[in-house]
Coordinates of C-alpha atoms and ligand atoms in Angstrom, one line a residue:
M1 CA 79.0 82.2 77.6
S2 CA 82.7 82.6 78.1
I3 CA 84.0 84.3 81.3
D4 CA 85.5 87.1 79.2
E5 CA 82.1 87.9 77.7
I6 CA 80.4 87.9 81.1
L7 CA 83.1 90.1 82.6
N8 CA 82.3 92.9 80.1
K9 CA 78.6 93.1 81.0
T10 CA 76.9 95.1 83.8
N11 CA 73.4 93.6 83.4
L12 CA 74.2 90.0 84.4
T13 CA 71.6 87.2 84.4
C14 CA 71.2 84.8 87.3
E15 CA 73.0 82.1 85.3
E16 CA 75.9 84.4 84.5
I17 CA 76.2 85.4 88.2
K18 CA 76.3 81.8 89.2
Q19 CA 79.0 81.1 86.6
L20 CA 81.1 83.9 88.2
L21 CA 80.4 82.7 91.7
A22 CA 81.6 79.2 90.7
A23 CA 84.7 80.4 88.8
E24 CA 87.9 78.6 89.7
G25 CA 91.6 78.9 88.7
E26 CA 92.3 81.3 85.8
D27 CA 88.6 82.4 85.5
K28 CA 88.5 83.3 89.2
K29 CA 91.6 85.4 88.8
K30 CA 90.0 87.2 85.8
L31 CA 86.9 88.0 87.9
F32 CA 89.0 89.6 90.7
D33 CA 91.2 91.5 88.2
R34 CA 88.2 92.8 86.4
A35 CA 86.4 93.8 89.6
L36 CA 89.4 95.8 90.8
Q37 CA 89.8 97.4 87.4
V38 CA 86.1 98.5 87.4
K39 CA 86.4 99.8 91.0
L40 CA 89.6 101.8 90.2
K41 CA 88.0 103.3 87.1
H42 CA 84.8 104.4 88.9
L43 CA 86.0 105.1 92.5
D44 CA 89.8 105.4 92.3
N45 CA 91.9 103.8 94.9
Y46 CA 90.3 105.6 97.9
V47 CA 89.0 103.8 101.0
H48 CA 86.4 105.6 103.1
L49 CA 86.3 105.1 106.9
R50 CA 83.4 105.0 109.3
G51 CA 84.3 104.9 113.0
L52 CA 82.2 102.1 114.3
I53 CA 80.4 102.7 117.6
E54 CA 78.8 99.5 119.0
Y55 CA 76.2 101.4 121.0
S56 CA 74.5 98.6 122.9
N57 CA 74.1 94.8 122.8
I58 CA 70.6 95.0 124.3
C59 CA 68.4 93.3 121.8
T60 CA 64.7 92.3 121.6
K61 CA 65.3 89.8 118.8
Y62 CA 66.6 86.3 118.7
C63 CA 67.9 85.7 115.2
L64 CA 69.2 82.2 115.0
Y65 CA 72.8 83.2 114.0
C66 CA 73.5 86.2 116.3
G67 CA 75.5 86.0 119.5
V68 CA 73.8 89.0 121.1
R69 CA 70.3 87.5 120.6
C70 CA 68.2 88.3 123.7
K71 CA 67.9 84.6 124.5
N72 CA 71.7 84.3 125.0
L73 CA 71.8 84.7 128.7
K74 CA 75.6 84.5 128.8
V75 CA 76.0 88.0 127.4
E76 CA 76.5 90.8 129.8
R77 CA 74.4 93.6 128.5
Y78 CA 75.5 97.2 128.2
Q79 CA 74.6 100.5 126.7
L80 CA 77.1 103.3 126.2
S81 CA 76.5 106.5 128.0
D82 CA 75.9 109.7 126.0
E83 CA 79.3 110.9 127.0
E84 CA 81.0 107.7 125.8
V85 CA 79.2 108.0 122.4
I86 CA 80.3 111.6 122.0
E87 CA 83.8 110.8 123.0
C88 CA 83.9 108.1 120.3
A89 CA 82.6 110.5 117.7
K90 CA 85.1 113.2 118.8
L91 CA 87.9 110.6 118.4
A92 CA 86.6 109.7 114.9
H93 CA 86.7 113.4 114.1
K94 CA 90.2 113.8 115.5
L95 CA 91.5 110.8 113.6
G96 CA 90.1 112.3 110.4
Y97 CA 87.6 109.5 109.7
G98 CA 85.0 111.8 108.4
S99 CA 82.1 109.6 109.4
V100 CA 80.8 107.4 112.2
A101 CA 78.5 104.4 112.1
I102 CA 76.3 103.6 115.1
Q103 CA 75.3 100.0 115.4
S104 CA 73.3 98.3 118.1
G105 CA 71.1 95.5 119.1
E106 CA 67.5 96.1 118.1
R107 CA 65.1 98.1 120.2
S108 CA 62.3 100.3 119.0
D109 CA 60.8 101.7 122.2
K110 CA 60.3 105.4 122.7
A111 CA 63.3 105.8 125.1
F112 CA 65.6 104.2 122.5
V113 CA 64.3 106.2 119.6
D114 CA 64.5 109.5 121.6
K115 CA 68.0 108.6 122.8
I116 CA 69.3 108.0 119.3
T117 CA 67.7 111.2 118.0
H118 CA 69.5 113.1 120.7
L119 CA 72.8 111.4 120.1
V120 CA 72.6 112.1 116.3
Q121 CA 71.9 115.8 117.1
E122 CA 74.9 115.9 119.5
I123 CA 77.3 114.3 117.1
K124 CA 76.1 116.8 114.5
K125 CA 77.2 119.6 116.8
I126 CA 80.9 118.4 116.6
D127 CA 82.8 120.9 114.5
N128 CA 79.6 122.2 112.8
G129 CA 78.3 119.0 111.4
S130 CA 81.5 117.8 109.9
L131 CA 81.0 114.1 110.7
G132 CA 78.8 112.0 108.4
I133 CA 76.5 109.6 110.3
T134 CA 75.5 106.1 109.3
L135 CA 73.0 104.2 111.4
S136 CA 72.6 100.4 111.7
L137 CA 69.8 100.0 114.3
G138 CA 67.5 97.5 112.7
E139 CA 63.8 97.6 111.9
Q140 CA 62.0 100.8 112.9
T141 CA 58.8 102.6 111.7
E142 CA 59.0 105.0 108.8
E143 CA 58.4 107.8 111.3
T144 CA 61.4 106.8 113.4
Y145 CA 63.6 106.6 110.3
R146 CA 62.4 110.1 109.3
R147 CA 63.1 111.5 112.7
W148 CA 66.7 110.1 112.7
F149 CA 67.2 111.4 109.1
E150 CA 65.9 114.9 110.1
A151 CA 68.2 114.8 113.2
G152 CA 71.2 114.5 110.8
A153 CA 71.9 110.8 110.0
H154 CA 72.1 110.3 106.2
R155 CA 73.1 106.7 105.7
Y156 CA 71.4 103.5 107.0
L157 CA 72.4 99.9 106.8
L158 CA 69.8 97.2 107.1
R159 CA 71.0 93.8 105.9
I160 CA 68.2 91.7 104.4
E161 CA 70.3 88.8 105.6
A162 CA 68.8 86.5 103.0
S163 CA 66.6 87.8 100.1
N164 CA 65.0 84.4 99.7
E165 CA 62.0 84.2 102.1
D166 CA 62.4 80.4 102.6
L167 CA 66.1 80.8 103.6
Y168 CA 65.2 83.9 105.7
Y169 CA 63.0 81.7 107.9
K170 CA 65.6 79.0 108.2
I171 CA 67.9 81.6 109.9
H172 CA 65.2 83.5 111.8
P173 CA 62.3 82.3 113.9
R174 CA 59.0 82.4 112.1
D175 CA 57.1 84.9 114.2
E176 CA 56.0 88.5 114.3
K177 CA 59.3 89.7 115.6
H178 CA 61.2 88.3 112.7
D179 CA 59.0 89.1 109.7
F180 CA 60.6 89.0 106.3
K181 CA 58.0 91.3 104.7
K182 CA 58.5 93.8 107.5
R183 CA 62.3 93.8 106.8
L184 CA 61.6 94.4 103.1
D185 CA 59.2 97.2 103.9
C186 CA 61.8 98.8 106.1
I187 CA 64.3 98.9 103.2
D188 CA 61.6 100.6 101.2
S189 CA 60.9 103.1 104.0
L190 CA 64.6 104.0 104.2
L191 CA 64.8 104.6 100.5
K192 CA 61.6 106.7 100.7
V193 CA 62.8 108.8 103.6
G194 CA 65.9 109.6 101.6
F195 CA 68.7 107.7 103.3
Q196 CA 71.7 106.4 101.4
T197 CA 70.4 102.9 102.0
G198 CA 72.5 99.8 102.4
S199 CA 71.7 96.2 102.7
G200 CA 73.6 92.9 102.6
V201 CA 73.7 89.3 103.4
M202 CA 75.8 86.7 105.2
I203 CA 77.6 84.3 103.0
G204 CA 78.1 80.5 103.7
L205 CA 74.9 80.1 105.7
P206 CA 73.5 76.6 106.2
F207 CA 70.9 75.8 103.5
Q208 CA 72.2 78.7 101.3
S209 CA 72.7 77.8 97.6
L210 CA 74.4 79.6 94.7
D211 CA 71.0 80.4 93.4
D212 CA 70.2 82.2 96.7
L213 CA 73.5 84.2 96.5
A214 CA 72.9 85.1 92.8
S215 CA 69.3 86.3 93.8
D216 CA 70.8 88.3 96.6
L217 CA 72.9 90.3 94.2
L218 CA 70.0 90.8 91.8
F219 CA 67.9 92.0 94.8
F220 CA 70.5 94.7 95.6
K221 CA 70.6 95.8 92.0
Q222 CA 66.8 95.8 91.7
K223 CA 66.5 98.0 94.8
D224 CA 69.2 100.3 93.4
L225 CA 70.9 100.4 96.7
A226 CA 73.6 103.0 97.5
M227 CA 75.6 100.6 99.7
V228 CA 76.1 96.9 100.4
G229 CA 77.8 95.0 103.2
M230 CA 78.4 91.3 102.8
G231 CA 80.5 89.1 105.1
P232 CA 81.0 85.4 105.8
F233 CA 78.7 83.7 108.3
I234 CA 80.6 82.7 111.4
P235 CA 78.8 80.2 113.6
H236 CA 78.5 81.3 117.3
P237 CA 78.4 78.5 119.9
D238 CA 75.6 80.1 121.9
T239 CA 73.1 80.2 119.0
P240 CA 70.8 77.7 117.4
L241 CA 72.7 77.7 114.0
W242 CA 75.8 76.4 115.8
A243 CA 74.2 72.9 115.4
Y244 CA 74.7 73.2 111.6
K245 CA 78.4 74.3 111.8
D246 CA 79.5 71.1 110.1
Q247 CA 77.1 71.6 107.2
I248 CA 78.5 74.8 105.9
P249 CA 81.5 75.4 103.6
P250 CA 84.9 75.5 105.5
A251 CA 86.2 79.0 106.5
E252 CA 88.4 79.4 103.4
K253 CA 85.5 78.6 101.1
R254 CA 83.2 81.0 102.9
M255 CA 85.8 83.7 102.6
E256 CA 86.4 83.0 98.9
L257 CA 82.7 83.0 98.2
T258 CA 82.4 86.4 100.0
L259 CA 85.2 87.8 97.8
K260 CA 83.5 86.5 94.7
M261 CA 80.2 88.0 95.8
I262 CA 81.9 91.4 96.3
A263 CA 83.7 91.2 92.9
T264 CA 80.6 90.2 91.0
L265 CA 78.5 92.9 92.6
R266 CA 81.2 95.5 91.8
L267 CA 80.7 94.5 88.1
M268 CA 77.0 94.9 88.4
M269 CA 77.0 98.1 90.5
P270 CA 80.3 99.9 89.8
E271 CA 79.6 103.1 91.8
I272 CA 78.1 101.8 95.1
N273 CA 79.9 101.8 98.4
M274 CA 80.8 98.3 99.6
V275 CA 82.2 97.5 102.9
A276 CA 85.1 95.2 103.7
A277 CA 83.3 93.6 106.7
T278 CA 85.2 92.9 109.9
A279 CA 83.9 89.3 109.6
N280 CA 86.3 88.9 106.7
Q281 CA 89.2 89.8 108.9
T282 CA 88.1 87.3 111.5
L283 CA 88.3 84.4 109.1
D284 CA 91.5 85.5 107.5
P285 CA 94.0 88.1 108.9
Q286 CA 94.3 89.5 105.3
G287 CA 90.6 89.3 104.8
R288 CA 90.0 93.0 104.8
E289 CA 92.7 93.7 102.3
K290 CA 91.5 90.9 100.1
A291 CA 88.0 92.4 100.2
I292 CA 89.3 95.8 99.1
L293 CA 91.2 94.1 96.2
A294 CA 88.0 92.3 95.2
G295 CA 86.1 95.6 94.9
A296 CA 85.1 96.9 98.4
N297 CA 85.9 100.5 99.2
V298 CA 84.8 101.1 102.8
I299 CA 86.3 100.0 106.2
M300 CA 84.7 100.4 109.6
P301 CA 87.4 100.6 112.2
N302 CA 86.0 99.9 115.7
L303 CA 86.0 102.9 118.0
T304 CA 83.9 101.2 120.8
P305 CA 85.7 101.6 124.1
N306 CA 87.7 98.3 124.6
E307 CA 85.9 97.3 127.8
F308 CA 82.6 96.9 125.9
R309 CA 83.9 95.2 122.8
E310 CA 84.0 91.7 124.1
N311 CA 80.3 92.0 124.9
Y312 CA 79.4 92.8 121.3
L313 CA 80.3 89.4 119.9
I314 CA 77.7 88.9 117.3
Y315 CA 80.1 86.1 116.2
P316 CA 83.0 84.6 118.1
D317 CA 86.7 85.6 117.9
K318 CA 85.8 89.0 116.4
A319 CA 88.9 90.6 115.0
N320 CA 90.4 93.8 116.6
V321 CA 88.6 93.3 120.0
K322 CA 91.8 94.3 121.8
D323 CA 93.3 96.9 119.4
K324 CA 93.5 100.5 120.4
P325 CA 92.2 103.1 117.9
S326 CA 95.7 104.7 117.3
Q327 CA 97.2 101.3 116.6
T328 CA 94.3 100.4 114.3
Q329 CA 94.9 103.6 112.3
S330 CA 98.7 103.2 111.6
K331 CA 98.2 99.5 110.8
L332 CA 95.4 100.4 108.4
D333 CA 97.4 103.1 106.6
E334 CA 100.3 100.7 106.1
S335 CA 98.3 97.7 105.0
L336 CA 96.3 99.7 102.5
A337 CA 99.5 101.3 101.1
A338 CA 100.9 97.8 100.6
I339 CA 98.0 97.0 98.3
G340 CA 98.0 100.4 96.4
H341 CA 95.1 102.0 98.2
K342 CA 94.7 105.0 100.5
V343 CA 92.3 106.3 103.0
L344 CA 90.4 109.5 102.0
Y345 CA 90.6 111.3 105.3
N346 CA 88.2 114.1 106.5
A347 CA 85.5 113.2 104.0
W348 CA 82.1 111.7 104.3
G349 CA 82.8 109.3 101.5
D350 CA 79.2 109.2 100.2
S351 CA 78.0 106.7 97.7
V352 CA 78.8 107.9 94.2
A353 CA 75.9 105.9 92.9
F354 CA 73.5 107.7 95.2
M355 CA 75.0 111.2 94.5
R356 CA 74.7 110.7 90.8
K357 CA 71.1 109.6 91.1
K358 CA 70.3 112.6 93.3
A359 CA 72.0 115.0 90.8
L360 CA 69.8 113.5 88.1
G361 CA 66.7 114.1 90.3
Q362 CA 65.8 110.4 90.3
Ligands
LIG401 N1 70.5 94.9 114.9 C1 71.1 95.5 113.8 C2 72.6 95.3 113.7 C3 72.9 93.8 113.5 S1 74.6 93.4 113.6 C4 70.3 95.1 112.6 O1 69.4 94.2 112.6 O2 70.5 95.7 111.5 C5 75.1 93.6 112.0 C6 75.2 92.4 111.1 O3 76.0 91.4 111.7 C7 73.9 91.7 110.9 O4 73.1 92.3 110.0 C8 74.3 90.3 110.4 O5 74.3 90.2 109.0 C9 75.8 90.2 110.9 N2 75.9 89.0 111.8 C10 75.2 88.6 112.9 N3 75.6 87.4 113.3 C11 76.5 87.0 112.5 C12 77.3 85.8 112.5 N4 77.2 84.8 113.4 N5 78.3 85.7 111.5 C13 78.5 86.7 110.6 N6 77.7 87.8 110.6 C14 76.8 88.0 111.6

């Protein structure tokens, strides 16, 4: 099928997705142009912000790609105090971000679950619940997810990391702590509890094929997710996958493949929220803007106090580790204006796909 025919479809087959992911030259340009057109038609030129709070790098898992895996003894571990978290949230509110996202290494013990419940409740007290709350705190029981939802969080991100089980076990240890089926079940629990549920994958992993990537996009569509976050894989020297760093596509290729994944998914799911991940900016100073032009509509500026940021290095050379929030903001407004986009301040920026489904009672 010709690229023009494919670009006018929303129900793409695996083969058609692969054709888009492999597009080069004029065809590639057509893909990006079409994805931007679809995004502007459905979501306008607004970008939604979530002030990112990297709550803690204490983690019970040892995923083979992640710099904060518990087996990396070089990392100095931290957990923000309640006051620090509330200060971050107040700053997000003051800057007009509309939402915060709390991300952390993975723990599911009672003290952690209670602490998060309390923090969500406290954040909700700021200006009468005016901040939206996204959580990205890994695998938990359905009961925990429900508690956090009832406390006031309403969006949750849990990347599947790789929707192909074989690939999943090439990037995670095969043991009870890293169980593919459990991760899938968690996504189902989040949907059931009523979260705007997001997932995602890393792009350019060792052993990952175009078939895997096409299946990832079909997985997001099949789960009818409200949000997706995809970013390039960046090898970390203190992780087992570092050994495969020469067997992955070079940085520009990983970046380009990420942009093609974003653009293709925008055609398939025109109304979802898609984040321009910080990892894009790490590989390419213009990566965030490129992701917005390829179809992303959410940015997560980092609000973690600067002294902790260098300890939350899930991958090396993370962008913006040294930036101050006020600088981040003016830089962002300018760089978005330069590409014809603007931040929608003081709004939760919920997923249009999710809100439509809810209105229809589905
Ligand atoms: N513990 C939480 C948050 C994980 S950090 C959870 O499990 O959901 C957020 C995301 O960073 C991960 O889901 C993963 O996709 C991404 N990430 C981790 N290591 C990475 C690396 N080396 N390169 C690129 N992205 C990485």
